[in-house]
Amino acid sequence: MMKTNNPDCSPSNILDFGRSEIYPLGTAFKSEIGSRKSENGRLALILGPTTTSNFAPVFVPQPGKLPVFPRVRPKSKNINCPAFRSLAIAIFIMFIFSTCNDQALEGLDFVTAVTVDTEVVDIDKVRLFGRIDGIDGAINPADYPNREYGFLVTGSLDEPTLGAAGVEKVSFGSDFVSNIDYDTLILGLSLRKVFFFRSFIQIGERISYGNTLPFTLSQNLAVGLSDSVKVVNDGAELRGVLVLRFQENINDHGFVLSASNTLPTIEDNDFIFPLGQTNDDGEFRVLADSLEFNTCYYVRAYAQVNNEHIYHDDSASVSFATRDGWKRVALLADQPFSDPMGGVIDETAYFGMGCDGFVCNYPTQTSTFTQVWRLDLSADTLVNIGLPGASGRRGGVSFTLGNKIYYGLGYFDDAGPIAFPVYQNDLWAFGADSGWEELTMDSFPGPLRQDAVAVSLNGKAYIGTGSRRDLNFGDRVWYDDFWVFDPAEAPGHRWRRLEARLPFRDGSSGQDLERGRTEAIAFALGNRLYAGCGEGLGNDRKDLWSLGPENEEEWRWEASGDFLGRRRAVAFSLNDKAYVGMGQNKEGEPLFSLWELTSDGSWKEAEPFPVPETIRDKVIPQAAVSLNGKAYIAGPNVDFISFDVWEYTPSDGSGCK
């Protein structure tokens, strides 16, 4: 039974009745059955209405007094007094119990809801604890049908109340009759928010709330991201870390990148690199590839729990910038031709000719390697334009003047048992529409050779260096001369030899020696011709020289160093810079480094050619052309049996601001 402070409703006091008073109807009370305070402040019971000349009996119980029902004699003779008295007694009993019940509800004011604590039991699960307090004994459920208890949970800073917006109610219904401890497990909560909860109990219109307590699950999962990003070509090595309080499956984890959004998300990104489910904490990493060059990227690490993504930082990302780099733009399967010619006509690159990677027998193979392919960058492919003419060969040279690509020199192998080289002095001109034309009056006038260099400058071509095997003595001859081809002159008069010979600076003595070289490099930068590298007499040439048109009689030393110690390298110019790279060392091992020469004469290492990870990538760069601010490097892959073209994008100096 609920504790009550009303002595009048106790079982003992109900047995005592006080005096009764009779008030005329219409003077102090309404003419209806009901209750109200009497004039002396006690609760009076009006037993019923009569006519205006009648009286209604009104009884006012007093503590310790048994109420006496007076004998009321109404004027009307038709009223049955015993029946009237029975009705009055029944109404009085109902009044007594109603009064006691109301006063018992008033006694429930001290019944309280108590918010106890929380217990985090899993990565996205928390148990809430509460208590009902203040009930002495047990209550009769039939007396209090409108009752409920449970928890209120919100992410707002406002105190949670029943029916308030943004408040989730966890109800346990009405199954309580005494003080109880209760708890519940809540699943799927956000790991990024702070929540607030409190217990509640409702009896009738009365509601009791416990204290509001905060809790968060953010300590269950931490996502980290290294701010040190290693950029390699068009890829970046990203490293993150997961710290798990519980060994629970993470639905997904990985990285998101964007070049425009400083806070990339799963919904707003340029690249996403998901790594899938995991239940292990520790480091995770990925190589983000196929990125754009010269671009600043913003990256965030993430982990997914249920449908929520947790990022390493809600307000910041890690930035890194790509710079120059390489990507393959075309591949010809079953066409591993070496020593190709290359050139640019009307902003289109062309490659072709060459010969087999090992031998170049005449006429079996020289008549085979006569195709020319156009580089179609819109489709990343090489298109056979079907204009045969010149013969394929090894060790030839090519250069571009105007709208023509010129090709000549080199050798092919005799078909006899000895397969000795047959050197060529012919020169051919290729037009995109007209095809090949042999310049019969402009055959090369100098010593026949292989592996020479050729470069265009100011409307002229410079061809020089190279080597030749002496068939009489079995020795090899290295050349240091240069020849100039000028298409503006009349046919038969287009060649002349330069007076200056390309010297060699000995690294140990510092002396400049007249020694030839082969498999060298040449390029034009500014208004000067550059030549160097290569090998001679079995030794690498580690120097670089230049020649200006104002003085063709003297080469000027530009640089020496181990980075120039390479043969069969490639060289090209882009904008106001030149590049030397790839090739082989004197042991024949491939080199992948690339060096950049600026117009002020300084050198710095650029992005190296990609080191092959599979035989598909084992390309030998042999030809280089410049087109629209980029370089295109072509060469055979003798292991994968293909001919590949790679695009180089130089650094533009941009980065993350």
XYZ file of C-alpha atoms in Angstrom:
657
model
C 0.000 0.000 0.000
C 1.320 3.427 -0.872
C 2.467 5.447 2.121
C 0.174 8.375 2.889
C 0.338 11.334 5.177
C -3.447 11.726 5.384
C -4.641 10.446 8.762
C -8.251 10.842 7.752
C -7.952 8.041 5.200
C -6.302 5.516 7.457
C -8.369 2.423 8.237
C -8.730 3.390 11.864
C -9.757 6.946 11.220
C -12.334 5.992 8.639
C -14.227 4.241 11.420
C -14.661 7.555 13.234
C -17.110 10.085 11.939
C -17.524 13.677 12.883
C -20.536 15.885 13.030
C -22.829 16.601 10.176
C -24.002 19.926 8.961
C -26.931 20.839 6.763
C -26.612 23.746 4.335
C -29.409 25.138 2.253
C -28.983 24.439 -1.430
C -28.168 27.457 -3.507
C -26.595 29.362 -0.662
C -23.088 27.805 -0.365
C -22.936 25.017 -3.036
C -24.102 24.150 -6.491
C -27.208 22.111 -6.816
C -25.486 18.863 -7.870
C -23.749 15.934 -6.403
C -20.121 16.894 -5.854
C -17.634 18.036 -3.268
C -15.998 21.261 -2.232
C -14.564 22.973 0.802
C -16.979 23.979 3.518
C -16.910 27.339 5.134
C -14.653 26.073 7.855
C -12.203 24.669 5.290
C -13.165 21.012 5.558
C -14.309 18.903 2.608
C -18.085 18.657 2.407
C -20.163 16.080 0.580
C -23.386 17.220 -1.071
C -25.715 14.286 -1.222
C -28.254 15.495 -3.690
C -30.422 18.222 -5.051
C -33.976 18.959 -3.953
C -36.432 21.680 -4.612
C -35.608 25.157 -3.488
C -37.636 24.645 -0.373
C -35.846 21.449 0.511
C -32.486 20.974 2.133
C -29.657 18.758 0.972
C -27.768 16.973 3.720
C -24.099 17.859 3.736
C -21.638 15.836 5.846
C -18.265 17.146 6.915
C -16.063 14.420 8.395
C -13.882 15.461 11.281
C -10.869 13.634 12.578
C -11.746 11.134 15.274
C -15.484 11.605 14.809
C -17.974 9.231 13.290
C -20.210 11.184 10.965
C -23.849 10.926 11.942
C -26.358 10.866 9.149
C -29.260 13.043 10.385
C -32.783 12.065 9.824
C -33.894 14.425 7.162
C -37.532 14.908 6.836
C -38.369 16.486 3.508
C -41.723 18.100 3.046
C -42.592 15.776 0.216
C -44.364 12.680 1.474
C -43.378 10.696 -1.644
C -39.725 10.274 -0.802
C -38.763 6.913 0.665
C -36.447 7.860 3.468
C -34.671 4.493 3.882
C -33.890 4.398 0.148
C -32.658 7.919 0.260
C -30.459 7.105 3.229
C -28.976 4.046 1.416
C -28.163 6.162 -1.586
C -26.483 8.701 0.632
C -24.355 6.036 2.286
C -23.234 4.601 -1.081
C -22.261 7.999 -2.373
C -20.426 8.724 0.816
C -18.377 5.502 0.553
C -17.456 6.308 -3.044
C -16.395 9.751 -1.955
C -14.194 8.357 0.797
C -12.328 5.974 -1.555
C -11.966 8.625 -4.241
C -10.536 11.032 -1.750
C -8.092 8.446 -0.437
C -6.957 7.518 -3.961
C -6.279 11.148 -4.898
C -4.399 11.638 -1.696
C -2.440 8.409 -2.405
C -1.413 9.784 -5.821
C -0.276 12.905 -4.124
C 1.830 10.634 -2.015
C 3.638 9.359 -5.167
C 5.410 12.657 -5.591
C 8.495 11.247 -3.896
C 8.751 8.279 -6.333
C 11.833 9.136 -8.428
C 13.659 7.993 -11.553
C 17.395 7.619 -11.020
C 19.965 7.741 -13.870
C 22.729 5.378 -12.797
C 25.534 4.861 -15.359
C 26.632 3.529 -18.771
C 28.779 0.600 -19.838
C 30.340 0.456 -23.322
C 30.206 -3.196 -24.377
C 31.197 -3.071 -28.058
C 32.406 -0.717 -30.734
C 28.916 0.690 -31.414
C 26.996 -0.641 -28.386
C 26.366 0.830 -24.944
C 24.314 -0.360 -21.973
C 22.314 2.207 -20.022
C 21.434 1.694 -16.329
C 18.592 3.266 -14.365
C 16.498 2.739 -11.220
C 13.023 3.418 -9.815
C 13.222 4.532 -6.202
C 10.813 5.657 -3.471
C 8.143 2.917 -3.579
C 7.635 1.351 -0.143
C 6.165 -2.084 -0.582
C 4.177 -2.690 -3.729
C 1.487 -0.833 -5.590
C -1.702 -2.235 -7.043
C -1.407 -1.986 -10.870
C -5.160 -1.632 -11.158
C -5.006 1.561 -9.151
C -2.469 3.185 -11.515
C -3.138 2.042 -15.094
C -1.328 4.979 -16.717
C 2.302 4.365 -15.883
C 5.580 3.953 -17.855
C 9.321 3.998 -17.290
C 12.538 3.835 -19.351
C 15.221 6.079 -20.814
C 15.352 9.184 -22.980
C 18.356 9.564 -25.350
C 19.342 12.609 -27.403
C 22.287 14.134 -29.208
C 21.217 17.619 -28.219
C 22.572 19.649 -25.346
C 19.013 20.297 -24.146
C 17.587 18.232 -21.292
C 15.674 15.326 -22.887
C 11.974 15.224 -22.029
C 9.080 13.081 -23.162
C 7.740 14.167 -26.527
C 10.537 16.637 -27.247
C 11.972 16.856 -30.764
C 15.139 14.866 -31.339
C 14.588 12.668 -28.274
C 14.445 8.885 -28.600
C 12.369 7.102 -25.964
C 13.380 3.628 -24.816
C 10.258 2.392 -23.005
C 9.935 -0.588 -20.685
C 6.184 -0.201 -20.471
C 4.304 -0.451 -17.165
C 5.638 -3.682 -15.694
C 6.729 -2.322 -12.326
C 5.002 -2.441 -8.938
C 7.976 -1.639 -6.716
C 11.511 -0.253 -6.771
C 13.565 -1.856 -9.530
C 16.934 -1.582 -11.271
C 16.726 -1.732 -15.052
C 19.041 -1.470 -18.065
C 19.009 -1.688 -21.840
C 21.494 -2.250 -24.673
C 21.497 0.339 -27.467
C 23.041 -0.622 -30.838
C 24.232 1.184 -33.954
C 25.100 4.493 -32.354
C 27.333 7.040 -34.030
C 30.983 6.948 -33.029
C 31.377 10.629 -33.806
C 28.788 12.163 -31.476
C 28.284 12.850 -27.787
C 24.943 11.584 -26.476
C 22.909 12.492 -23.392
C 20.456 10.237 -21.574
C 18.299 10.170 -18.476
C 15.832 7.772 -16.892
C 12.159 8.612 -16.461
C 9.023 7.301 -14.740
C 5.463 8.399 -15.412
C 2.443 7.683 -13.163
C -0.721 9.340 -14.331
C 0.125 12.901 -15.153
C 3.140 12.912 -12.886
C 6.622 12.466 -14.482
C 9.930 12.093 -12.694
C 13.268 12.480 -14.546
C 16.690 11.389 -13.429
C 19.863 13.369 -13.878
C 21.149 13.774 -17.436
C 24.464 12.013 -18.126
C 26.647 12.214 -21.256
C 28.341 9.337 -23.036
C 30.305 8.820 -26.277
C 31.652 5.885 -28.264
C 34.398 7.862 -29.960
C 37.070 6.179 -27.855
C 36.123 2.818 -29.382
C 37.727 3.610 -32.746
C 40.513 5.958 -33.728
C 41.599 6.523 -37.341
C 45.013 8.028 -38.025
C 46.761 9.269 -41.176
C 50.456 9.839 -41.760
C 51.261 13.338 -42.989
C 54.311 11.955 -44.802
C 53.195 10.961 -48.302
C 55.699 9.402 -50.685
C 54.919 10.424 -54.259
C 56.244 8.216 -57.055
C 55.391 9.165 -60.638
C 51.575 9.236 -60.819
C 51.157 7.402 -57.528
C 51.301 8.232 -53.848
C 51.887 5.863 -50.940
C 49.251 6.592 -48.299
C 49.525 5.215 -44.769
C 46.841 5.119 -42.114
C 46.271 3.409 -38.780
C 43.297 1.932 -36.937
C 43.096 1.735 -33.149
C 40.240 -0.513 -31.992
C 39.002 -0.851 -28.430
C 37.028 -3.940 -29.405
C 37.969 -6.575 -31.963
C 34.840 -5.999 -33.973
C 34.535 -6.064 -37.752
C 35.047 -2.713 -39.412
C 32.804 -2.714 -42.489
C 35.358 -0.872 -44.604
C 38.451 1.315 -44.340
C 40.682 3.164 -46.766
C 41.370 6.616 -48.188
C 39.510 9.318 -50.119
C 41.281 11.922 -52.277
C 40.199 15.110 -53.966
C 41.927 17.829 -55.948
C 39.194 20.389 -55.234
C 37.585 19.474 -51.917
C 39.888 20.118 -48.967
C 37.763 17.760 -46.850
C 37.014 14.834 -49.175
C 34.312 12.398 -48.118
C 32.893 9.123 -49.342
C 30.233 11.128 -51.170
C 32.496 13.891 -52.541
C 35.888 12.789 -53.870
C 37.970 12.293 -57.005
C 39.455 8.961 -55.952
C 38.455 6.391 -53.370
C 40.685 3.495 -52.349
C 38.645 1.048 -50.218
C 40.455 -1.786 -48.450
C 37.389 -3.659 -47.228
C 36.492 -5.287 -43.931
C 38.918 -5.786 -41.074
C 38.874 -6.649 -37.391
C 42.522 -5.845 -36.811
C 43.977 -2.589 -35.710
C 47.342 -1.294 -36.807
C 48.749 0.259 -39.962
C 47.125 0.059 -43.364
C 48.448 1.502 -46.620
C 47.708 1.794 -50.308
C 49.458 3.030 -53.447
C 47.071 5.545 -54.983
C 47.857 5.426 -58.697
C 46.670 7.053 -61.918
C 46.821 10.512 -60.359
C 47.117 13.646 -62.417
C 50.554 15.248 -62.659
C 51.293 18.697 -61.206
C 48.250 18.489 -58.963
C 47.643 19.135 -55.283
C 45.560 16.447 -53.589
C 43.813 16.341 -50.224
C 43.514 12.971 -48.525
C 41.630 11.617 -45.531
C 41.705 8.152 -44.005
C 38.376 6.627 -43.052
C 36.764 3.630 -41.398
C 33.152 2.547 -41.777
C 31.057 1.185 -38.911
C 27.515 0.251 -39.907
C 26.503 3.083 -42.250
C 28.727 5.720 -40.678
C 32.159 6.796 -41.877
C 34.705 7.921 -39.326
C 37.524 10.138 -40.672
C 40.930 10.696 -39.164
C 40.026 14.346 -38.660
C 36.688 16.118 -38.960
C 38.186 19.475 -39.838
C 41.492 18.834 -41.631
C 43.120 16.709 -44.308
C 46.661 15.909 -45.387
C 47.805 17.486 -48.642
C 50.470 16.399 -51.100
C 51.372 17.353 -54.657
C 52.326 15.284 -57.652
C 54.845 16.779 -60.056
C 56.316 15.454 -63.313
C 55.852 11.861 -64.370
C 55.300 9.126 -66.892
C 52.428 7.098 -68.255
C 52.165 4.619 -71.088
C 49.933 5.887 -73.896
C 50.283 3.215 -76.596
C 51.454 -0.323 -77.150
C 51.960 -2.400 -80.303
C 51.856 -6.100 -79.570
C 54.142 -8.370 -81.599
C 56.142 -5.393 -82.909
C 59.354 -5.177 -80.831
C 61.355 -3.175 -83.398
C 64.544 -1.470 -82.226
C 66.278 1.736 -83.297
C 63.038 3.378 -84.475
C 62.826 6.698 -86.190
C 60.653 9.368 -84.580
C 59.446 12.842 -85.496
C 56.579 15.348 -85.342
C 54.613 16.744 -88.286
C 51.721 19.153 -87.825
C 51.474 18.417 -84.095
C 51.323 14.667 -84.663
C 54.027 12.227 -83.593
C 55.202 9.398 -85.857
C 57.320 6.325 -85.126
C 58.463 3.436 -87.279
C 61.161 1.688 -89.280
C 63.993 0.196 -87.203
C 64.630 -3.498 -87.205
C 64.546 -6.631 -85.077
C 66.017 -6.430 -81.612
C 68.841 -8.900 -82.276
C 69.652 -9.030 -85.981
C 68.629 -7.029 -89.022
C 69.081 -9.343 -91.956
C 68.840 -8.033 -95.463
C 66.464 -8.309 -97.209
C 64.362 -10.601 -94.977
C 63.827 -8.138 -92.158
C 64.710 -4.819 -93.699
C 61.768 -5.214 -96.039
C 59.540 -6.090 -93.081
C 60.301 -3.082 -90.898
C 59.044 -0.406 -93.249
C 55.850 0.646 -91.473
C 55.178 4.035 -89.945
C 52.688 4.494 -87.102
C 50.867 7.655 -86.170
C 50.390 8.260 -82.458
C 46.684 8.821 -81.811
C 46.457 10.327 -78.336
C 42.671 10.521 -78.466
C 42.565 6.725 -78.447
C 45.982 6.044 -76.871
C 47.094 3.911 -79.777
C 49.449 3.746 -82.748
C 47.833 3.718 -86.190
C 49.600 2.147 -89.172
C 49.380 4.753 -91.919
C 50.452 2.292 -94.627
C 53.205 4.298 -96.360
C 56.121 1.910 -96.981
C 59.225 3.059 -98.790
C 62.520 3.252 -96.942
C 64.173 0.102 -95.688
C 64.393 -0.833 -92.047
C 67.831 -0.762 -90.447
C 69.790 -0.739 -87.206
C 71.605 2.275 -85.794
C 69.998 4.865 -88.108
C 69.210 8.514 -87.353
C 66.103 10.663 -87.775
C 65.324 14.362 -87.430
C 62.495 16.742 -88.305
C 62.739 19.893 -90.415
C 59.557 21.706 -91.360
C 56.863 19.212 -92.248
C 59.276 16.393 -93.101
C 60.874 13.618 -91.078
C 64.295 12.561 -92.378
C 65.714 9.093 -91.882
C 68.978 7.470 -92.943
C 72.458 6.079 -92.203
C 72.784 2.937 -90.052
C 73.265 -0.603 -91.359
C 71.700 -3.964 -91.939
C 73.275 -7.420 -91.684
C 74.389 -9.261 -94.774
C 72.424 -12.418 -95.407
C 75.627 -14.484 -95.763
C 77.034 -16.856 -93.153
C 79.214 -14.153 -91.546
C 76.392 -11.550 -91.285
C 78.768 -8.598 -91.482
C 77.236 -5.087 -91.348
C 76.395 -3.292 -94.551
C 76.493 0.451 -93.777
C 74.113 2.839 -95.497
C 74.530 6.464 -96.563
C 71.036 6.996 -97.979
C 68.691 9.716 -96.764
C 64.905 9.593 -96.977
C 62.232 12.233 -96.372
C 58.796 11.310 -95.023
C 55.617 13.376 -95.428
C 52.362 12.578 -93.655
C 50.487 12.676 -96.968
C 53.166 11.948 -99.553
C 54.938 9.111 -97.787
C 58.626 8.357 -98.383
C 60.945 9.963 -100.889
C 64.617 9.089 -101.262
C 66.907 12.111 -101.611
C 69.226 10.492 -104.079
C 71.319 13.635 -104.544
C 71.749 14.183 -100.826
C 73.286 10.971 -99.578
C 75.407 11.424 -96.478
C 78.932 12.458 -97.596
C 80.815 11.573 -94.417
C 82.209 8.270 -93.178
C 79.502 5.626 -92.942
C 78.493 4.853 -89.389
C 75.951 3.543 -86.945
C 74.498 4.913 -83.698
C 75.140 8.563 -84.582
C 73.102 11.460 -83.145
C 70.915 13.966 -84.998
C 69.209 17.150 -83.815
C 67.472 20.120 -85.457
C 68.327 23.738 -84.707
C 67.322 26.893 -86.563
C 66.049 25.052 -89.626
C 69.147 22.857 -89.987
C 70.057 19.364 -88.864
C 73.296 18.388 -87.107
C 74.447 14.771 -87.436
C 77.574 13.483 -85.738
C 79.508 10.975 -83.604
C 78.813 7.235 -84.017
C 81.018 4.244 -84.735
C 81.864 1.664 -87.332
C 83.317 -1.800 -87.278
C 86.423 -2.027 -89.444
C 85.995 -5.130 -91.537
C 89.674 -5.301 -92.494
C 91.154 -5.262 -89.007
C 88.187 -6.185 -86.854
C 88.588 -2.975 -84.867
C 85.958 -0.405 -84.064
C 86.228 3.229 -85.071
C 84.648 6.071 -83.032
C 83.798 9.401 -84.615
C 83.912 12.923 -83.166
C 82.847 14.885 -86.266
C 79.573 16.709 -86.980
C 77.842 17.423 -90.273
C 75.195 20.028 -91.079
C 72.243 19.351 -93.381
C 70.477 22.439 -94.743
C 67.330 21.700 -96.812
C 67.255 25.323 -97.986
C 70.293 24.661 -100.178
C 70.064 23.147 -103.654
C 69.983 19.353 -103.902
C 73.493 17.955 -103.958
C 74.791 20.907 -101.914
C 72.973 20.463 -98.655
C 75.744 18.875 -96.580
C 78.812 20.450 -94.988
C 81.161 19.382 -92.212
C 81.760 21.472 -89.093
C 85.300 22.500 -88.385
C 84.995 21.881 -84.659
C 85.249 18.304 -83.456
C 83.506 17.172 -80.319
C 86.168 16.739 -77.615
C 86.216 14.387 -74.634
C 87.153 15.655 -71.159
C 89.044 13.012 -69.236
C 87.678 12.785 -65.710
C 90.950 11.824 -64.054
C 93.296 14.294 -65.755
C 90.831 17.024 -66.665
C 92.335 17.203 -70.151
C 90.266 17.650 -73.280
C 91.128 14.906 -75.740
C 90.229 14.257 -79.364
C 88.407 11.034 -78.873
C 85.293 9.876 -80.647
C 82.185 8.410 -79.084
C 79.119 6.439 -80.077
C 75.601 5.879 -78.722
C 75.718 9.494 -77.500
C 72.950 12.083 -77.029
C 72.240 15.469 -78.620
C 69.592 18.134 -78.105
C 68.969 21.826 -78.732
C 68.283 24.298 -75.927
C 67.909 27.992 -76.425
C 70.060 28.772 -79.415
C 72.726 26.168 -78.794
C 73.455 22.588 -79.813
C 74.369 20.154 -77.002
C 76.102 16.779 -77.353
C 77.698 14.338 -74.938
C 77.461 11.061 -72.986
C 77.933 7.789 -74.912
C 80.956 5.521 -74.864
C 84.307 5.179 -76.628
C 87.075 2.650 -76.388
C 85.008 0.742 -73.853
C 84.701 3.674 -71.462
C 81.716 5.849 -70.609
C 81.821 9.469 -71.673
C 80.607 11.527 -68.682
C 80.686 15.001 -70.186
C 78.449 17.439 -72.035
C 79.395 20.149 -74.554
C 77.567 22.857 -76.458
C 78.050 24.737 -79.725
C 76.565 28.098 -80.707
C 75.824 29.236 -84.248
C 77.925 32.327 -83.647
C 81.014 30.154 -83.321
C 80.881 26.756 -85.010
C 84.595 26.268 -84.619
C 84.702 25.558 -80.891
C 82.737 23.396 -78.529
C 82.145 24.728 -75.020
C 82.325 22.415 -72.025
C 79.084 22.440 -70.006
C 79.153 19.679 -67.416
C 80.753 16.459 -66.229
C 79.498 13.942 -63.729
C 78.498 10.384 -63.069
C 74.877 11.196 -63.915
C 76.050 11.712 -67.519
C 77.801 8.344 -67.628
C 75.328 6.505 -69.841
C 75.049 5.181 -73.386
C 72.031 4.674 -75.636
C 70.252 7.342 -73.590
C 67.515 9.666 -74.787
C 67.494 13.462 -74.758
C 64.802 16.033 -75.544
C 63.877 19.666 -74.940
C 60.650 21.030 -73.490
C 60.004 24.748 -73.175
C 63.210 26.244 -71.739
C 64.556 22.998 -70.296
C 66.322 19.916 -71.609
C 66.325 16.370 -70.296
C 68.835 13.523 -70.419
C 68.020 10.080 -69.077
C 67.561 6.352 -69.250
C 69.997 4.292 -71.334
C 72.573 1.841 -69.990
C 75.765 1.858 -67.993
C 78.970 0.366 -69.364
C 77.980 -3.067 -68.030
C 74.822 -2.913 -70.123
C 72.520 -2.571 -67.132
C 69.453 -0.366 -67.662
C 69.291 3.089 -66.117
C 66.007 4.790 -65.246
C 67.042 8.179 -63.909
C 66.187 11.432 -65.685
C 68.043 14.736 -65.287
C 66.774 18.189 -66.049
C 68.935 21.044 -67.393
C 67.497 24.535 -67.094
C 68.450 27.466 -69.278
C 70.640 28.880 -66.478
C 72.846 25.782 -66.609
C 71.705 24.115 -63.371
C 70.928 20.402 -63.127
C 68.429 18.577 -60.965
C 67.006 15.081 -60.942
C 63.538 14.719 -62.406
C 61.023 11.885 -62.046
C 62.739 8.685 -63.225
C 61.297 6.410 -65.849
C 59.157 3.767 -64.078
C 61.190 0.807 -62.898
C 59.599 -2.289 -64.460
C 57.681 -4.489 -62.043
C 56.777 -7.083 -64.677
C 58.067 -8.018 -68.115
C 55.225 -5.941 -69.517
C 57.065 -2.820 -68.350
C 60.598 -3.714 -69.496
C 60.776 -1.089 -72.213
C 64.064 0.162 -73.688
C 63.571 3.872 -74.512
C 65.288 4.670 -77.810
C 63.448 7.532 -79.527
C 62.152 10.795 -78.083
C 60.017 13.565 -79.597
C 58.502 16.702 -78.083
C 54.870 17.608 -78.662
C 52.641 20.212 -77.016
C 54.784 20.618 -73.936
C 55.245 16.896 -73.358
C 57.752 14.277 -74.456
C 56.976 10.915 -76.024
C 59.515 8.158 -75.534
C 59.332 5.018 -77.650
C 61.177 1.744 -77.723
C 60.938 -2.041 -77.782
C 60.058 -4.465 -75.052
C 61.964 -7.548 -76.138
C 60.630 -9.638 -73.241
C 56.961 -8.766 -73.644
C 57.362 -8.584 -77.446
C 55.896 -5.160 -78.010
C 56.674 -1.593 -78.970
C 55.610 0.938 -76.359
C 55.174 4.705 -76.232
C 55.336 6.571 -72.922
C 54.339 10.164 -72.247
C 56.392 12.416 -69.987
C 54.777 15.453 -68.347
C 57.364 17.917 -66.994
C 56.953 19.665 -63.672
C 55.335 23.083 -63.861
C 56.515 24.090 -60.396
C 53.037 24.030 -58.928
C 52.224 22.444 -55.615
C 49.922 22.820 -52.648
C 49.576 26.443 -51.663
